[in-house]
PDB file of C-alpha atoms in Angstrom:
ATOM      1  CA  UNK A   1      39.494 -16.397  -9.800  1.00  0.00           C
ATOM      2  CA  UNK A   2      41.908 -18.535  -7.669  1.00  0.00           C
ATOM      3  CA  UNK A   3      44.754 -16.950  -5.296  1.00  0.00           C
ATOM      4  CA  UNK A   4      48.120 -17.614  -6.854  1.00  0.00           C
ATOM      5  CA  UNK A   5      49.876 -15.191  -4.474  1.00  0.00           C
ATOM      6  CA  UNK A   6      49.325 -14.985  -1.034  1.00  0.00           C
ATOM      7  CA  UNK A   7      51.744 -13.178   1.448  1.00  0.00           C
ATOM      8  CA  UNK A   8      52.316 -11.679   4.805  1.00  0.00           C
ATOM      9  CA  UNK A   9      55.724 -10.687   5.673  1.00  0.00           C
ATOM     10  CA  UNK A  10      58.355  -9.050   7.586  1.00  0.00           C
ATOM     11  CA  UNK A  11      61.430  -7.768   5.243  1.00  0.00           C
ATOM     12  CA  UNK A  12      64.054  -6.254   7.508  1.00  0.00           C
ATOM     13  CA  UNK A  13      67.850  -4.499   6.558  1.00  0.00           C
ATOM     14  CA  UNK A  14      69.487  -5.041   9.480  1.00  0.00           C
ATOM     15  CA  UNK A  15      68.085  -2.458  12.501  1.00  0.00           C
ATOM     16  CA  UNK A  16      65.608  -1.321   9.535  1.00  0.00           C
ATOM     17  CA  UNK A  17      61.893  -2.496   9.428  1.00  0.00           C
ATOM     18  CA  UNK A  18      61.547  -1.859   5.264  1.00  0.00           C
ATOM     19  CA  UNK A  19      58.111  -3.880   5.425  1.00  0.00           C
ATOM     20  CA  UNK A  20      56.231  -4.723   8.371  1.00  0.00           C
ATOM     21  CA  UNK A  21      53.454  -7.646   8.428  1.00  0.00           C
ATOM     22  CA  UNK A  22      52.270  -6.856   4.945  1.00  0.00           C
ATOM     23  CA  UNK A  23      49.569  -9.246   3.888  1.00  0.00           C
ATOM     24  CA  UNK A  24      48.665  -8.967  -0.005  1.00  0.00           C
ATOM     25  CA  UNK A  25      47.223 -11.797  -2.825  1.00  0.00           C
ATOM     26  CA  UNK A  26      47.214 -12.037  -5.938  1.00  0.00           C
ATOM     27  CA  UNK A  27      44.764 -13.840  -7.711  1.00  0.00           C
ATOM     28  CA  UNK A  28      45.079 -15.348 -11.422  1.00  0.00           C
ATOM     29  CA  UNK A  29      44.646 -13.571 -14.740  1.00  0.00           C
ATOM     30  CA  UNK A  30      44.699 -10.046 -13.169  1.00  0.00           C
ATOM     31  CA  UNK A  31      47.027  -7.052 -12.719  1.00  0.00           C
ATOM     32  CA  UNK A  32      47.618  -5.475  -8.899  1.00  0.00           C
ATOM     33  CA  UNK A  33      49.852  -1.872  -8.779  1.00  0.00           C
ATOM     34  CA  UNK A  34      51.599  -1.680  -5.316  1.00  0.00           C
ATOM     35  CA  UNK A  35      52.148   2.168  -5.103  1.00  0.00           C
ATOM     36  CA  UNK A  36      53.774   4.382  -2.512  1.00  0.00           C
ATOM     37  CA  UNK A  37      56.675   6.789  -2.120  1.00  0.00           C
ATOM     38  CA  UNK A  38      60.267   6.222  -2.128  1.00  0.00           C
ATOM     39  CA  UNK A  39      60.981   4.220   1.075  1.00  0.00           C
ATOM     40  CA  UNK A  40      57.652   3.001   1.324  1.00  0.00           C
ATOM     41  CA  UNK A  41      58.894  -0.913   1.336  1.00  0.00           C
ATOM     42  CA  UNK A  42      57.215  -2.073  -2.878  1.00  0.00           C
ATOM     43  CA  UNK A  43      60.373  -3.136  -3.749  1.00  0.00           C
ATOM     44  CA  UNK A  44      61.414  -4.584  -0.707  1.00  0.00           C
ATOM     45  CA  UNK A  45      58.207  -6.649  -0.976  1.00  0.00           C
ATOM     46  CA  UNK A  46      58.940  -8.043  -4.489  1.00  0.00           C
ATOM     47  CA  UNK A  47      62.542  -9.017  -3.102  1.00  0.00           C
ATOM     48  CA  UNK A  48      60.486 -11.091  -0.387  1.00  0.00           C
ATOM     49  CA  UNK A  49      58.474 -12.692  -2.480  1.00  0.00           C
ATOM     50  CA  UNK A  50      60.990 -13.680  -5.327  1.00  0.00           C
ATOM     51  CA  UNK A  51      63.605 -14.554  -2.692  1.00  0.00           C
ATOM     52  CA  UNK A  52      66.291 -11.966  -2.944  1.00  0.00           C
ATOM     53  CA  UNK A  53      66.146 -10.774   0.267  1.00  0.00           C
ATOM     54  CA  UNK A  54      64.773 -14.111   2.948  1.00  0.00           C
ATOM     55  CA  UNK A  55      61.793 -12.852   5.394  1.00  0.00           C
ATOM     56  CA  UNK A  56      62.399 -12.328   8.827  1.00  0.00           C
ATOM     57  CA  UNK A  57      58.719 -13.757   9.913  1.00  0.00           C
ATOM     58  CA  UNK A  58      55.654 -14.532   8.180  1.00  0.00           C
ATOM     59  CA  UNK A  59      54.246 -16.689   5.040  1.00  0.00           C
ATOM     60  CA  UNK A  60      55.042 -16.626   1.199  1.00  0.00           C
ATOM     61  CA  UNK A  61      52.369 -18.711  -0.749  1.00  0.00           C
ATOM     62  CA  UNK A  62      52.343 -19.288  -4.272  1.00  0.00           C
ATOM     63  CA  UNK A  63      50.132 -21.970  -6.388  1.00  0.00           C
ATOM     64  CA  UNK A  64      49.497 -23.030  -2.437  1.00  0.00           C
ATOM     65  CA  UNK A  65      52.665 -24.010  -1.821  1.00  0.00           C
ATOM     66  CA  UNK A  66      54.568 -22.006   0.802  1.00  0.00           C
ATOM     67  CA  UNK A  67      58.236 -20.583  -0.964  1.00  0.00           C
ATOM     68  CA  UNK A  68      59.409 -18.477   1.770  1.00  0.00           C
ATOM     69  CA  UNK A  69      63.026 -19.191   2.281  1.00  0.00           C
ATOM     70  CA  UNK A  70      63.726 -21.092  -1.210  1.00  0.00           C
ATOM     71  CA  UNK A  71      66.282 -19.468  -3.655  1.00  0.00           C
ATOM     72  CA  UNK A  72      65.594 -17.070  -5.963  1.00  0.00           C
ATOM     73  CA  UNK A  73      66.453 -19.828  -8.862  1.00  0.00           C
ATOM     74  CA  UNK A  74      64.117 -22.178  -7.029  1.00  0.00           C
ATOM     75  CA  UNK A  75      61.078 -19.484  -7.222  1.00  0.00           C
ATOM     76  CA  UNK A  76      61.971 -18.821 -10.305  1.00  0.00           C
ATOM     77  CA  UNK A  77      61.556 -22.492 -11.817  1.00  0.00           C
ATOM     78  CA  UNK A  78      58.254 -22.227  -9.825  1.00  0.00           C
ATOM     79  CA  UNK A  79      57.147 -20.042 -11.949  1.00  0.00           C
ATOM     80  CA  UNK A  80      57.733 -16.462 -10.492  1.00  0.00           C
ATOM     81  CA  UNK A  81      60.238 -13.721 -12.716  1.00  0.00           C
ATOM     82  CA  UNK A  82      61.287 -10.456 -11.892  1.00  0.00           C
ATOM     83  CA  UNK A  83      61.611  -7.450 -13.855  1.00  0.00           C
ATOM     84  CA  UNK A  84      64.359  -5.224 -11.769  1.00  0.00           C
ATOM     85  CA  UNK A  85      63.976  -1.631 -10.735  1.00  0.00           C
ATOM     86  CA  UNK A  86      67.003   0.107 -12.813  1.00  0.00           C
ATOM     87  CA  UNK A  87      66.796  -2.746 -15.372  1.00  0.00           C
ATOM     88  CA  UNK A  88      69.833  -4.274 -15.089  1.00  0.00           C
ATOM     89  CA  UNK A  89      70.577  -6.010 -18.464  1.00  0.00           C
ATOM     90  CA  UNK A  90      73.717  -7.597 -18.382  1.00  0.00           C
ATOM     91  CA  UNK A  91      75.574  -4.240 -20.460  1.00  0.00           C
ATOM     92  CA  UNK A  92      78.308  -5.999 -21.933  1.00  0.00           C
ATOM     93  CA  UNK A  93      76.184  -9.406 -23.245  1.00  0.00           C
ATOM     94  CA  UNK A  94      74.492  -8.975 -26.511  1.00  0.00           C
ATOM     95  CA  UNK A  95      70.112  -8.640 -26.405  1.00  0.00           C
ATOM     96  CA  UNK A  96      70.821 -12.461 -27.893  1.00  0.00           C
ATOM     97  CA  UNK A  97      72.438 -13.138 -24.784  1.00  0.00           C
ATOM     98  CA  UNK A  98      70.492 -11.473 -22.212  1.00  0.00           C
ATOM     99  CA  UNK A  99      67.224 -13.218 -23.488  1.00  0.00           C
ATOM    100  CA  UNK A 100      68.700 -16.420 -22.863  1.00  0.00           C
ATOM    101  CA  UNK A 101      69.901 -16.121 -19.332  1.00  0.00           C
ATOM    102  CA  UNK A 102      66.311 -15.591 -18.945  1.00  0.00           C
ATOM    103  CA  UNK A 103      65.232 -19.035 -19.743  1.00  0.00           C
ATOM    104  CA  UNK A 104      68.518 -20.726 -18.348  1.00  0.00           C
ATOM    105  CA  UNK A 105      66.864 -23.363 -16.597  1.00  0.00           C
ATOM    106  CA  UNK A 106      64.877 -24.518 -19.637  1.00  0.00           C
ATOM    107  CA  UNK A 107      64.925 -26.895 -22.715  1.00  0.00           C
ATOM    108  CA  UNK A 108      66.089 -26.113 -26.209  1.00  0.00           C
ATOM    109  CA  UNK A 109      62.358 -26.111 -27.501  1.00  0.00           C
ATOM    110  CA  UNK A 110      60.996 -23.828 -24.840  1.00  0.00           C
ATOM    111  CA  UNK A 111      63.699 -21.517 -24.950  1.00  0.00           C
ATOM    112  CA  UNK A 112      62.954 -21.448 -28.715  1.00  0.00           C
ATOM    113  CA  UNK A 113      59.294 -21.049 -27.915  1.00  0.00           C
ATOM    114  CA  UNK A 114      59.649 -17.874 -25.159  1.00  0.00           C
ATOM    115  CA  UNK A 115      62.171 -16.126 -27.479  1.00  0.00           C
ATOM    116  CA  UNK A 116      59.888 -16.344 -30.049  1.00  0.00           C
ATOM    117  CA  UNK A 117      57.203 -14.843 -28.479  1.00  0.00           C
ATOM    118  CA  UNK A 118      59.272 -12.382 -26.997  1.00  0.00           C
ATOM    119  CA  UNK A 119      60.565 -10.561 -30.092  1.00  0.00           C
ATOM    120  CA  UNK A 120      57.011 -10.738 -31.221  1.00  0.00           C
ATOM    121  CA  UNK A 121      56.356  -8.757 -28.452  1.00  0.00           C
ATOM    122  CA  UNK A 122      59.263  -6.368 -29.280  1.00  0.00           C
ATOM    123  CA  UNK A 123      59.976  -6.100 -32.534  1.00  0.00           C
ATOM    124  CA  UNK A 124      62.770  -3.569 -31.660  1.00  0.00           C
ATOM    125  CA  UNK A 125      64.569  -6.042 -29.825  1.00  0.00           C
ATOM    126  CA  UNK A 126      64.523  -8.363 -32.629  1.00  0.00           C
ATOM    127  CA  UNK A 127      66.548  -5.557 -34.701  1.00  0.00           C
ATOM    128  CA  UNK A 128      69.329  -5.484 -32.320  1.00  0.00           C
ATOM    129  CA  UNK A 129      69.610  -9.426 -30.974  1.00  0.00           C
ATOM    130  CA  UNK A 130      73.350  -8.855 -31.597  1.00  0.00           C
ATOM    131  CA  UNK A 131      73.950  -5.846 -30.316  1.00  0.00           C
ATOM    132  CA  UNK A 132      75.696  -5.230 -26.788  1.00  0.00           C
ATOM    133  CA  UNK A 133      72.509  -4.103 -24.422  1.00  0.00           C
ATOM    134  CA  UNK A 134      74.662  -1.260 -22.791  1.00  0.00           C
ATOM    135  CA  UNK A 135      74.260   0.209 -26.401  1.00  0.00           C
ATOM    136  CA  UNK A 136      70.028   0.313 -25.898  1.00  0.00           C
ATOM    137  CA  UNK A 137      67.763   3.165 -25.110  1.00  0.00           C
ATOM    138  CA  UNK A 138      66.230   3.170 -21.522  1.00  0.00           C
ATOM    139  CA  UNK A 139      63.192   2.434 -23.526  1.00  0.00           C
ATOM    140  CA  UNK A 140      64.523  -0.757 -25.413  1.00  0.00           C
ATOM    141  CA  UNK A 141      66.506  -1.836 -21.833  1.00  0.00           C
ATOM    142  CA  UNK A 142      63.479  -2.007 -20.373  1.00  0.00           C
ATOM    143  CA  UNK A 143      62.137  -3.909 -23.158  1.00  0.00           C
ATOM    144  CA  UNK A 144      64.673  -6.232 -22.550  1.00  0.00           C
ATOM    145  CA  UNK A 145      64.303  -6.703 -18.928  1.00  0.00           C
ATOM    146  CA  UNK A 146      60.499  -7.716 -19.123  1.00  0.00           C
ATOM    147  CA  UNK A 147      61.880  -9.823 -22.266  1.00  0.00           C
ATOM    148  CA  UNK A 148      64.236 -11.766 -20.062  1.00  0.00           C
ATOM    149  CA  UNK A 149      61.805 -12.433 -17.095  1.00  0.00           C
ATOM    150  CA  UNK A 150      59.527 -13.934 -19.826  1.00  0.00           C
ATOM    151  CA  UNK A 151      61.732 -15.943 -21.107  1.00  0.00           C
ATOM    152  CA  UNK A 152      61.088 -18.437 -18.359  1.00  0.00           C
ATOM    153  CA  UNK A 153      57.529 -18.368 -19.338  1.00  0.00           C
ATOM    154  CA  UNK A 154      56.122 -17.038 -15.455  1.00  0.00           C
ATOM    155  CA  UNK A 155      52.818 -17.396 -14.177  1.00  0.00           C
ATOM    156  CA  UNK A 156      53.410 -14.385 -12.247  1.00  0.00           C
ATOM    157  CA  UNK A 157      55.172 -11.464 -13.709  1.00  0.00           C
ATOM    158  CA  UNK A 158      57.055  -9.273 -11.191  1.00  0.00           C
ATOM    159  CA  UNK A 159      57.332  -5.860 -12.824  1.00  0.00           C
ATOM    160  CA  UNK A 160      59.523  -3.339 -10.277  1.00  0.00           C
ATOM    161  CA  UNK A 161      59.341   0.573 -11.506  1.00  0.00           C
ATOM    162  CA  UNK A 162      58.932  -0.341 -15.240  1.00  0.00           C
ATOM    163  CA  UNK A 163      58.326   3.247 -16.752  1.00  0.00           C
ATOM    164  CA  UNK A 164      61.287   4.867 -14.363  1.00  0.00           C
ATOM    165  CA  UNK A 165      63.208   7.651 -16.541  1.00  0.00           C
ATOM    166  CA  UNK A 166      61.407   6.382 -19.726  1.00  0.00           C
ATOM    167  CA  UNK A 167      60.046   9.460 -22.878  1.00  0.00           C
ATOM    168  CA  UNK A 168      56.103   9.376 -22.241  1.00  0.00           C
ATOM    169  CA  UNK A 169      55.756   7.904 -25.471  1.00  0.00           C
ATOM    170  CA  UNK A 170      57.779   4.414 -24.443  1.00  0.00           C
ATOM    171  CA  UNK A 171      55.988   4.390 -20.994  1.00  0.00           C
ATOM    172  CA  UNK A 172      52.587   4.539 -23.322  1.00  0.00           C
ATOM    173  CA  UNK A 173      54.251   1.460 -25.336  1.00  0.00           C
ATOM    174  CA  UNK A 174      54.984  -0.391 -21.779  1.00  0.00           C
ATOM    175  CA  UNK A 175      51.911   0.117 -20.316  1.00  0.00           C
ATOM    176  CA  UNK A 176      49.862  -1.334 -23.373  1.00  0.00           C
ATOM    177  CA  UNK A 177      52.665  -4.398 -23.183  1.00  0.00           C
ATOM    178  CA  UNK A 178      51.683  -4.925 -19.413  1.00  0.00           C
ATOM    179  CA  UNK A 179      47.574  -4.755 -20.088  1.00  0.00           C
ATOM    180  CA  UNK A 180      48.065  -6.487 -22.989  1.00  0.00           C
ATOM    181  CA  UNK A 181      50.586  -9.908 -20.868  1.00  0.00           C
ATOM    182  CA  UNK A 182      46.948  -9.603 -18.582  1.00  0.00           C
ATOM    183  CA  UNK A 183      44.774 -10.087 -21.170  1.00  0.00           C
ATOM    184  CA  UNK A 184      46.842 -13.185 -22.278  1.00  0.00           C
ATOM    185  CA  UNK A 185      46.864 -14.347 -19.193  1.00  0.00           C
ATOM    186  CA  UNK A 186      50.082 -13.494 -17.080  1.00  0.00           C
ATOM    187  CA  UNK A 187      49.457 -12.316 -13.696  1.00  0.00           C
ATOM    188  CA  UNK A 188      50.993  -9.493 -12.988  1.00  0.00           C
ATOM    189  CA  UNK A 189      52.210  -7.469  -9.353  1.00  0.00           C
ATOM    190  CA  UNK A 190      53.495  -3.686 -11.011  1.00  0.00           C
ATOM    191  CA  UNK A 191      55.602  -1.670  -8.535  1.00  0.00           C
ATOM    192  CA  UNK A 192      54.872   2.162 -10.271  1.00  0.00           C
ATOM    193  CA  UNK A 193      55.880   5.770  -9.228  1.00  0.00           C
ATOM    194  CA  UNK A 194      53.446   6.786 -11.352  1.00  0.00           C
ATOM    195  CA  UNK A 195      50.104   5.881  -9.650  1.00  0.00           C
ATOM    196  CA  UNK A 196      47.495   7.229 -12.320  1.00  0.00           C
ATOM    197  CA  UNK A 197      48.864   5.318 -15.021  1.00  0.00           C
ATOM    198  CA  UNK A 198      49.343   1.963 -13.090  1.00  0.00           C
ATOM    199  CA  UNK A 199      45.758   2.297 -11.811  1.00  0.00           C
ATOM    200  CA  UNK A 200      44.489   2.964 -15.115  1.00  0.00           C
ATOM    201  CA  UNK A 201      45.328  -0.964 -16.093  1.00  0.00           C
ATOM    202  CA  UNK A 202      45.183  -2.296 -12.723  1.00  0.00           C
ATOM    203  CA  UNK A 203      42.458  -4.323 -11.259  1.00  0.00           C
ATOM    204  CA  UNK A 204      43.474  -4.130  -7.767  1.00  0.00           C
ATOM    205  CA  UNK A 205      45.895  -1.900  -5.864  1.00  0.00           C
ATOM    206  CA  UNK A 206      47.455  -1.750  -2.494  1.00  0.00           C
ATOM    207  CA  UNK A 207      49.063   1.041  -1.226  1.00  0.00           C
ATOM    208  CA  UNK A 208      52.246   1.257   1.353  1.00  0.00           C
ATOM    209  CA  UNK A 209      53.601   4.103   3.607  1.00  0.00           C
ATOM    210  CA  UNK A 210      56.573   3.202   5.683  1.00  0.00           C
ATOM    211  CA  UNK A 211      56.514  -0.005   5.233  1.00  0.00           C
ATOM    212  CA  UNK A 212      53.003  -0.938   6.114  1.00  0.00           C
ATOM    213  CA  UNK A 213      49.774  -1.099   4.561  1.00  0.00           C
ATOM    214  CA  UNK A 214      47.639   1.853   4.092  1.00  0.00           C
ATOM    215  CA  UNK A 215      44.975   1.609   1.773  1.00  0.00           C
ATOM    216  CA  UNK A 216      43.644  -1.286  -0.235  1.00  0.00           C
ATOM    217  CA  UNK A 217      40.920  -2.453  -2.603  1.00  0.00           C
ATOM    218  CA  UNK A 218      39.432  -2.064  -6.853  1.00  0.00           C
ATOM    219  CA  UNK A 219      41.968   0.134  -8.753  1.00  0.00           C
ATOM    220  CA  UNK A 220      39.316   2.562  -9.281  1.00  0.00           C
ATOM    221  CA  UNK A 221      38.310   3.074  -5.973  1.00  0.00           C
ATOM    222  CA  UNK A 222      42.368   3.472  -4.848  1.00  0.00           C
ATOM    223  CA  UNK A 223      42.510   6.040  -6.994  1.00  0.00           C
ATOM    224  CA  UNK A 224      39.138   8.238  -6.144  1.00  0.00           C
ATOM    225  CA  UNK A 225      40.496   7.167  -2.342  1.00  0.00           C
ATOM    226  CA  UNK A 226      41.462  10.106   0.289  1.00  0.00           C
ATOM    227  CA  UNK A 227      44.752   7.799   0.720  1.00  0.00           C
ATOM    228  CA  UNK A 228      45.402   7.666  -3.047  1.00  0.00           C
ATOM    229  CA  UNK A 229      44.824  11.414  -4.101  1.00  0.00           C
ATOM    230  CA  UNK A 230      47.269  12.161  -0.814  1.00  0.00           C
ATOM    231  CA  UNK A 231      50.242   9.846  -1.811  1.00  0.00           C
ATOM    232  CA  UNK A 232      49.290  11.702  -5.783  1.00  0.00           C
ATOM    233  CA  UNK A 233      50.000  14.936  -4.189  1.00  0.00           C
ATOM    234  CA  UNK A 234      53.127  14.013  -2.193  1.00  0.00           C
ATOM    235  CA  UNK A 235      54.508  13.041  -5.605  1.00  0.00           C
ATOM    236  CA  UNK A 236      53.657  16.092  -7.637  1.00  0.00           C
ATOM    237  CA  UNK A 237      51.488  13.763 -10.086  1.00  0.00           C
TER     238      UNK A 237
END
């Protein structure tokens, strides 16, 4: 498979290092969980790469072209969408609404195209397309948020904290969603709390402590890892 991500960065808050020379790829057509606790620098690293927060040294390489320091619309047209932590529908928009500031950038016809596919994907959205998104279930919020990042139709699918505060039975429904954009071919980078389940669809995993790389390699083999089962107990899991 060929490397559509490739990165090795620097985020910092001010006097805060949140992510210290972390070098990670992505390759096409596959799913890789970055895990570690709260504070550990995951979602710091998706802000890097889809150009929320700008890099304070290193390399952001996508389709091999270096995006490090563009806007966050500019990634975005190039093909990179984020899924929040939190969410973050717009509350007071209807789903309608929502779905199409996904695919702002876009034609009429594609637009068309992604919202179709999208409320194939959720039919629950599809009940509700006029009805305010503050007025969802965390479960059909989150729906919406991965429905709005594909709306611009990504090659890579940014997915921060997807099953956070979610009923078991909706974080089963997500997680069959996310195998199911890899098997259709959407690359995917999940930040997950919840280590066993995101390994359990992953191909690949990297795992962060303090804002630098600790443990790396096949999802499997994170998992069965002395790294893995410690971060596992840390979180109660």
């Amino acid at each position: 498979m060929a490397k559509l991500l490739e990165i090795s960065l620097t985020v910092r808050y001010g006097p805060i290092v949140a992510v210290r020379e972390l070098s990670l790829e992505v390759e096409e057509g596959e799913i890789v969980a970055l895990l570690g606790p709260n504070g550990a620098g995951k979602s710091s690293t998706l802000a890097g790469i889809a150009g929320l927060v700008r890099p304070i040294e290193g390399s952001v390489r996508f389709a091999g072209e270096e995006i490090g320091g563009l806007s966050p619309e500019a990634i975005n047209r190039r093909g990179i969408a984020l899924s929040p932590e939190g969410r973050r529908v717009f509350p007071g928009l209807s789903v309608e609404d929502n779905l199409r500031v996904g695919g702002r950038d876009r034609g009429r016809l594609a637009i068309a195209a992604s919202r179709a596919t999208v409320l194939d994907k959720f039919p629950a959205l599809a009940r509700c397309l006029q009805k305010p998104a503050g007025a969802l279930s965390g479960g059909q919020q989150q729906m919406l948020a991965i429905g709005r990042a594909m709306m611009s139709d990504p090659k890579l699918l940014l997915l921060d904290e997807p099953s956070l505060g979610l009923a078991p039975a909706i974080v089963d429904e997500i997680f069959a969603l996310i195998a199911e954009l890899r098997d259709q071919g959407v690359t995917i980078l999940l930040v997950e709390q919840n280590a066993n389940r995101a390994l359990g669809i992953a191909d690949r995993g990297y795992v962060l402590a303090t804002g630098s790389l600790q443990d790396s390699g096949p999802a499997r083999q994170i998992l069965e890892s002395k790294v893995e089962r410690s971060y596992l107990a840390m979180e109660g899991a």
